[in-house]
Short mmCIF file of C-alpha atoms in Angstrom, two decimals:
data_model
loop_
_atom_site.label_atom_id
_atom_site.label_comp_id
_atom_site.label_asym_id
_atom_site.label_seq_id
_atom_site.Cartn_x
_atom_site.Cartn_y
_atom_site.Cartn_z
CA MET F 29 -22.08 16.50 23.04
CA LYS F 30 -19.74 13.56 22.42
CA ASN F 31 -19.79 12.22 18.87
CA HIS F 32 -17.79 10.17 16.40
CA VAL F 33 -17.65 12.69 13.55
CA ARG F 34 -13.87 13.11 13.71
CA SER F 35 -13.09 9.39 13.62
CA ALA F 36 -15.68 8.78 10.87
CA ARG F 37 -14.27 11.66 8.81
CA ILE F 38 -10.71 10.40 9.15
CA ALA F 39 -11.84 6.84 8.29
CA ALA F 40 -13.59 8.21 5.18
CA ASN F 41 -10.40 10.12 4.28
CA ILE F 42 -12.22 13.46 4.07
CA THR F 43 -10.66 16.74 5.23
CA GLN F 44 -12.50 19.20 7.46
CA THR F 45 -12.50 21.68 4.58
CA ASP F 46 -14.10 19.19 2.17
CA LEU F 47 -16.72 18.09 4.70
CA ALA F 48 -17.51 21.72 5.46
CA ARG F 49 -17.94 22.53 1.77
CA LYS F 50 -20.15 19.50 1.15
CA THR F 51 -22.44 20.25 4.08
CA GLY F 52 -22.62 24.00 3.50
CA ILE F 53 -20.97 25.11 6.72
CA THR F 54 -17.56 26.48 7.69
CA ARG F 55 -14.47 24.52 8.67
CA GLN F 56 -14.60 26.22 12.06
CA THR F 57 -18.05 24.74 12.69
CA ILE F 58 -16.80 21.26 11.74
CA GLY F 59 -14.00 21.71 14.27
CA LEU F 60 -16.47 22.79 16.96
CA ILE F 61 -18.75 19.80 16.27
CA GLU F 62 -15.85 17.33 16.36
CA LYS F 63 -14.66 18.77 19.64
CA GLY F 64 -18.18 18.56 21.06
CA THR F 65 -18.33 22.32 21.70
CA TYR F 66 -21.25 22.90 19.34
CA ASN F 67 -24.36 20.73 19.08
CA PRO F 68 -25.52 20.72 15.46
CA SER F 69 -29.16 20.78 14.38
CA LEU F 70 -30.84 17.54 13.33
CA GLN F 71 -30.75 18.76 9.73
CA LEU F 72 -26.97 19.22 9.91
CA CYS F 73 -26.52 15.89 11.72
CA ILE F 74 -28.30 14.16 8.83
CA ALA F 75 -26.19 16.04 6.25
CA LEU F 76 -22.99 14.99 8.06
CA ALA F 77 -24.14 11.38 8.37
CA LYS F 78 -24.97 11.23 4.65
CA GLU F 79 -21.60 12.68 3.64
CA LEU F 80 -19.72 10.30 5.92
CA GLY F 81 -21.80 7.28 4.92
CA LYS F 82 -22.89 6.63 8.49
CA THR F 83 -26.18 6.50 10.36
CA LEU F 84 -27.13 9.05 13.02
CA ASP F 85 -26.69 6.35 15.65
CA GLU F 86 -23.16 5.61 14.51
CA LEU F 87 -22.19 9.26 14.61
CA PHE F 88 -24.06 10.66 17.57
CA TRP F 89 -25.43 7.90 19.81
CA GLU F 90 -23.56 7.49 23.06
CA VAL F 91 -23.31 3.89 24.25
CA GLU F 92 -22.80 3.62 27.98
CA GLU F 93 -19.85 1.44 28.91
CA LYS F 94 -20.65 -1.32 31.44
CA MET R 11 -35.94 29.12 10.67
CA ASN R 12 -38.44 31.39 8.98
CA SER R 13 -37.74 35.02 9.77
CA TRP R 14 -37.01 38.15 7.75
CA LEU R 15 -33.85 38.39 9.83
CA THR R 16 -32.34 35.33 8.14
CA ILE R 17 -31.64 37.31 4.95
CA PHE R 18 -29.04 39.25 6.96
CA LEU R 19 -27.49 36.15 8.50
CA PRO R 20 -24.75 33.88 7.13
CA ASN R 21 -25.58 30.34 5.91
CA ASP R 22 -23.45 28.60 8.53
CA GLU R 23 -25.79 27.51 11.34
CA TYR R 24 -23.26 28.02 14.16
CA LYS R 25 -22.67 31.60 13.04
CA GLN R 26 -26.43 32.10 12.66
CA GLN R 27 -27.10 30.94 16.21
CA ARG R 28 -24.31 33.01 17.73
CA LEU R 29 -25.38 36.14 15.83
CA LEU R 30 -29.00 35.65 16.92
CA GLN R 31 -27.74 35.32 20.49
CA PHE R 32 -25.83 38.62 20.15
CA PHE R 33 -28.90 40.34 18.66
CA ALA R 34 -31.04 39.05 21.55
CA GLU R 35 -28.50 40.29 24.13
CA ALA R 36 -28.31 43.67 22.39
CA THR R 37 -32.13 43.89 22.42
CA VAL R 38 -32.21 43.29 26.18
CA LEU R 39 -29.52 45.95 26.64
CA SER R 40 -31.55 48.33 24.52
CA ILE R 41 -34.70 47.68 26.57
CA VAL R 42 -32.84 48.21 29.87
CA TYR R 43 -31.27 51.42 28.52
CA SER R 44 -34.69 52.69 27.37
CA ILE R 45 -36.28 51.98 30.79
CA VAL R 46 -33.41 53.73 32.59
CA MET R 47 -33.67 56.73 30.28
CA ILE R 48 -37.46 56.93 30.75
CA VAL R 49 -36.91 57.07 34.54
CA VAL R 50 -34.06 59.59 34.22
CA ALA R 51 -36.15 61.76 31.87
CA GLN R 52 -38.74 62.14 34.67
CA MET R 53 -36.09 63.77 36.85
CA VAL R 54 -33.88 65.74 34.46
CA SER R 55 -34.30 67.22 31.02
CA LEU R 56 -32.64 65.12 28.30
CA ASP R 57 -31.70 65.91 24.73
CA THR R 58 -33.83 63.39 22.78
CA SER R 59 -31.51 63.06 19.77
CA PHE R 60 -28.42 62.65 21.93
CA THR R 61 -30.12 60.09 24.17
CA LEU R 62 -31.29 58.03 21.18
CA LEU R 63 -27.85 58.27 19.58
CA ILE R 64 -26.18 56.98 22.74
CA GLY R 65 -28.64 54.04 22.84
CA LEU R 66 -27.93 53.22 19.21
CA GLY R 67 -24.20 53.50 19.86
CA ILE R 68 -24.40 51.10 22.80
CA VAL R 69 -26.26 48.49 20.73
CA LEU R 70 -23.94 48.78 17.72
CA LEU R 71 -20.77 48.73 19.83
CA TYR R 72 -22.03 45.72 21.77
CA LEU R 73 -22.84 43.82 18.57
CA MET R 74 -19.51 44.67 16.99
CA GLY R 75 -17.57 43.85 20.16
CA ARG R 76 -19.26 40.49 20.63
CA TYR R 77 -18.77 39.58 16.97
CA VAL R 78 -15.08 40.54 16.93
CA LEU R 79 -14.28 38.83 20.25
CA SER R 80 -16.22 35.68 19.33
CA GLY R 81 -13.53 34.81 16.78
CA MET R 82 -15.94 33.63 14.11
CA GLU R 83 -15.17 36.11 11.34
CA TYR R 84 -12.19 34.27 9.82
CA THR R 85 -13.47 30.70 9.86
CA GLU R 86 -10.90 29.28 7.44
CA VAL R 87 -7.70 30.60 9.05
CA PHE R 88 -6.01 27.54 10.55
CA THR R 89 -2.35 28.01 9.59
CA SER R 90 0.26 30.75 10.04
CA LYS R 91 0.37 31.05 6.24
CA ALA R 92 -3.38 31.71 6.06
CA TYR R 93 -3.00 34.14 8.97
CA SER R 94 -0.30 36.11 7.14
CA LYS R 95 -2.41 36.12 3.96
CA GLU R 96 -5.42 37.56 5.80
CA LEU R 97 -3.17 40.07 7.57
CA LYS R 98 -1.92 41.28 4.18
CA LYS R 99 -5.53 41.57 3.01
CA ILE R 100 -6.35 43.70 6.06
CA ILE R 101 -3.35 45.95 5.37
CA GLY R 102 -4.52 46.32 1.75
CA GLN R 103 -8.07 47.11 2.84
CA THR R 104 -6.78 49.63 5.36
CA LEU R 105 -4.71 51.39 2.68
CA GLY R 106 -7.79 51.40 0.43
CA PHE R 107 -9.81 52.89 3.26
CA VAL R 108 -7.16 55.62 3.76
CA ALA R 109 -7.20 56.39 0.03
CA VAL R 110 -11.01 56.65 -0.09
CA TYR R 111 -11.05 58.84 3.03
CA CYS R 112 -8.42 61.19 1.58
CA ILE R 113 -10.18 61.42 -1.80
CA VAL R 114 -13.58 62.06 -0.23
CA TYR R 115 -12.22 64.58 2.25
CA LEU R 116 -9.84 66.50 -0.01
CA PHE R 117 -11.85 66.51 -3.24
CA ILE R 118 -15.46 66.44 -2.07
CA ILE R 119 -15.47 68.11 1.36
CA SER R 120 -12.59 70.59 1.29
CA VAL R 121 -8.82 70.91 1.29
CA PRO R 122 -7.65 71.99 4.76
CA SER R 123 -6.26 75.52 4.63
CA THR R 124 -5.01 76.14 8.14
CA PRO R 125 -2.62 74.06 10.32
CA ALA R 126 -5.53 73.41 12.68
CA GLU R 127 -7.63 71.99 9.81
CA TRP R 128 -4.73 69.80 8.64
CA LEU R 129 -4.32 68.57 12.21
CA GLU R 130 -8.03 67.75 12.38
CA PHE R 131 -7.85 65.95 9.02
CA GLY R 132 -4.73 63.98 9.99
CA GLY R 133 -5.90 63.21 13.51
CA PHE R 134 -9.24 61.92 12.35
CA LEU R 135 -7.53 59.85 9.63
CA ILE R 136 -5.13 58.27 12.15
CA LEU R 137 -7.96 57.55 14.59
CA LEU R 138 -10.19 55.92 11.94
CA THR R 139 -7.28 53.94 10.45
CA ALA R 140 -6.25 52.65 13.88
CA LEU R 141 -9.85 51.68 14.66
CA TYR R 142 -10.45 50.03 11.28
CA SER R 143 -7.24 48.00 11.25
CA GLY R 144 -7.31 47.34 15.01
CA VAL R 145 -10.78 45.81 14.91
CA HIS R 146 -9.92 43.59 11.93
CA VAL R 147 -6.56 42.46 13.34
CA LEU R 148 -8.16 41.68 16.70
CA SER R 149 -10.92 39.71 14.96
CA LEU R 150 -8.33 37.80 12.92
CA HIS R 151 -6.25 37.01 16.00
CA ARG R 152 -9.30 35.82 17.96
CA SER R 153 -10.46 33.68 15.01
CA TYR R 154 -7.02 32.12 14.54
CA THR R 155 -6.71 31.32 18.25
CA LYS R 156 -10.20 29.81 18.34
CA ASN R 157 -9.57 27.76 15.20
CA LEU R 158 -6.33 26.36 16.61
CA GLN R 159 -8.07 25.40 19.85
CA ASP R 160 -10.74 23.54 17.90
CA LEU R 161 -8.10 21.55 16.05
CA ASP R 162 -6.93 19.79 19.24
#
């Protein structure tokens, strides 16, 4: 699943390690989510959005390009 | 997820899901093995203990193999420095394992008295050490490779 976690994390100046620690998962899982290899649960999506100061839409909603 | 199984699972949800997937696959394997053995037992006489032990071995080997090859044991190894550090830890653990094996064998079981017994002791030690370190090094290598791929 495409998402904007990586760009939001970099914009917030947070490392993968820090984000992983704050959301209670491993750095490997953060990497998998950013790459779109792993689809996180809604609970984890909300935790990530809160930590990055974004809404779920901003992080995970895909806007079709016209 | 509310299940008694969760107490044996890690907190990371990706690891949880993958482990549950491996358990489910192992359960299917176990069911297929049991059905095959029930059919075979109708035709030939089987040693019950041996048959059950083989089934258990298949399930445990499958779980261990999947876990090691999945590359999710060392989730924080992203640099060659971290890789070397973990490798040193594995070497230390392996030496500890050798020490415990020698102490248990020589002081609790018995000191080998014949060349054949020494050979058995040494051979078994080499085999276990190679297995122990081999599995951990393979797991570390798979984890490191997977972590580097996810960094792209």
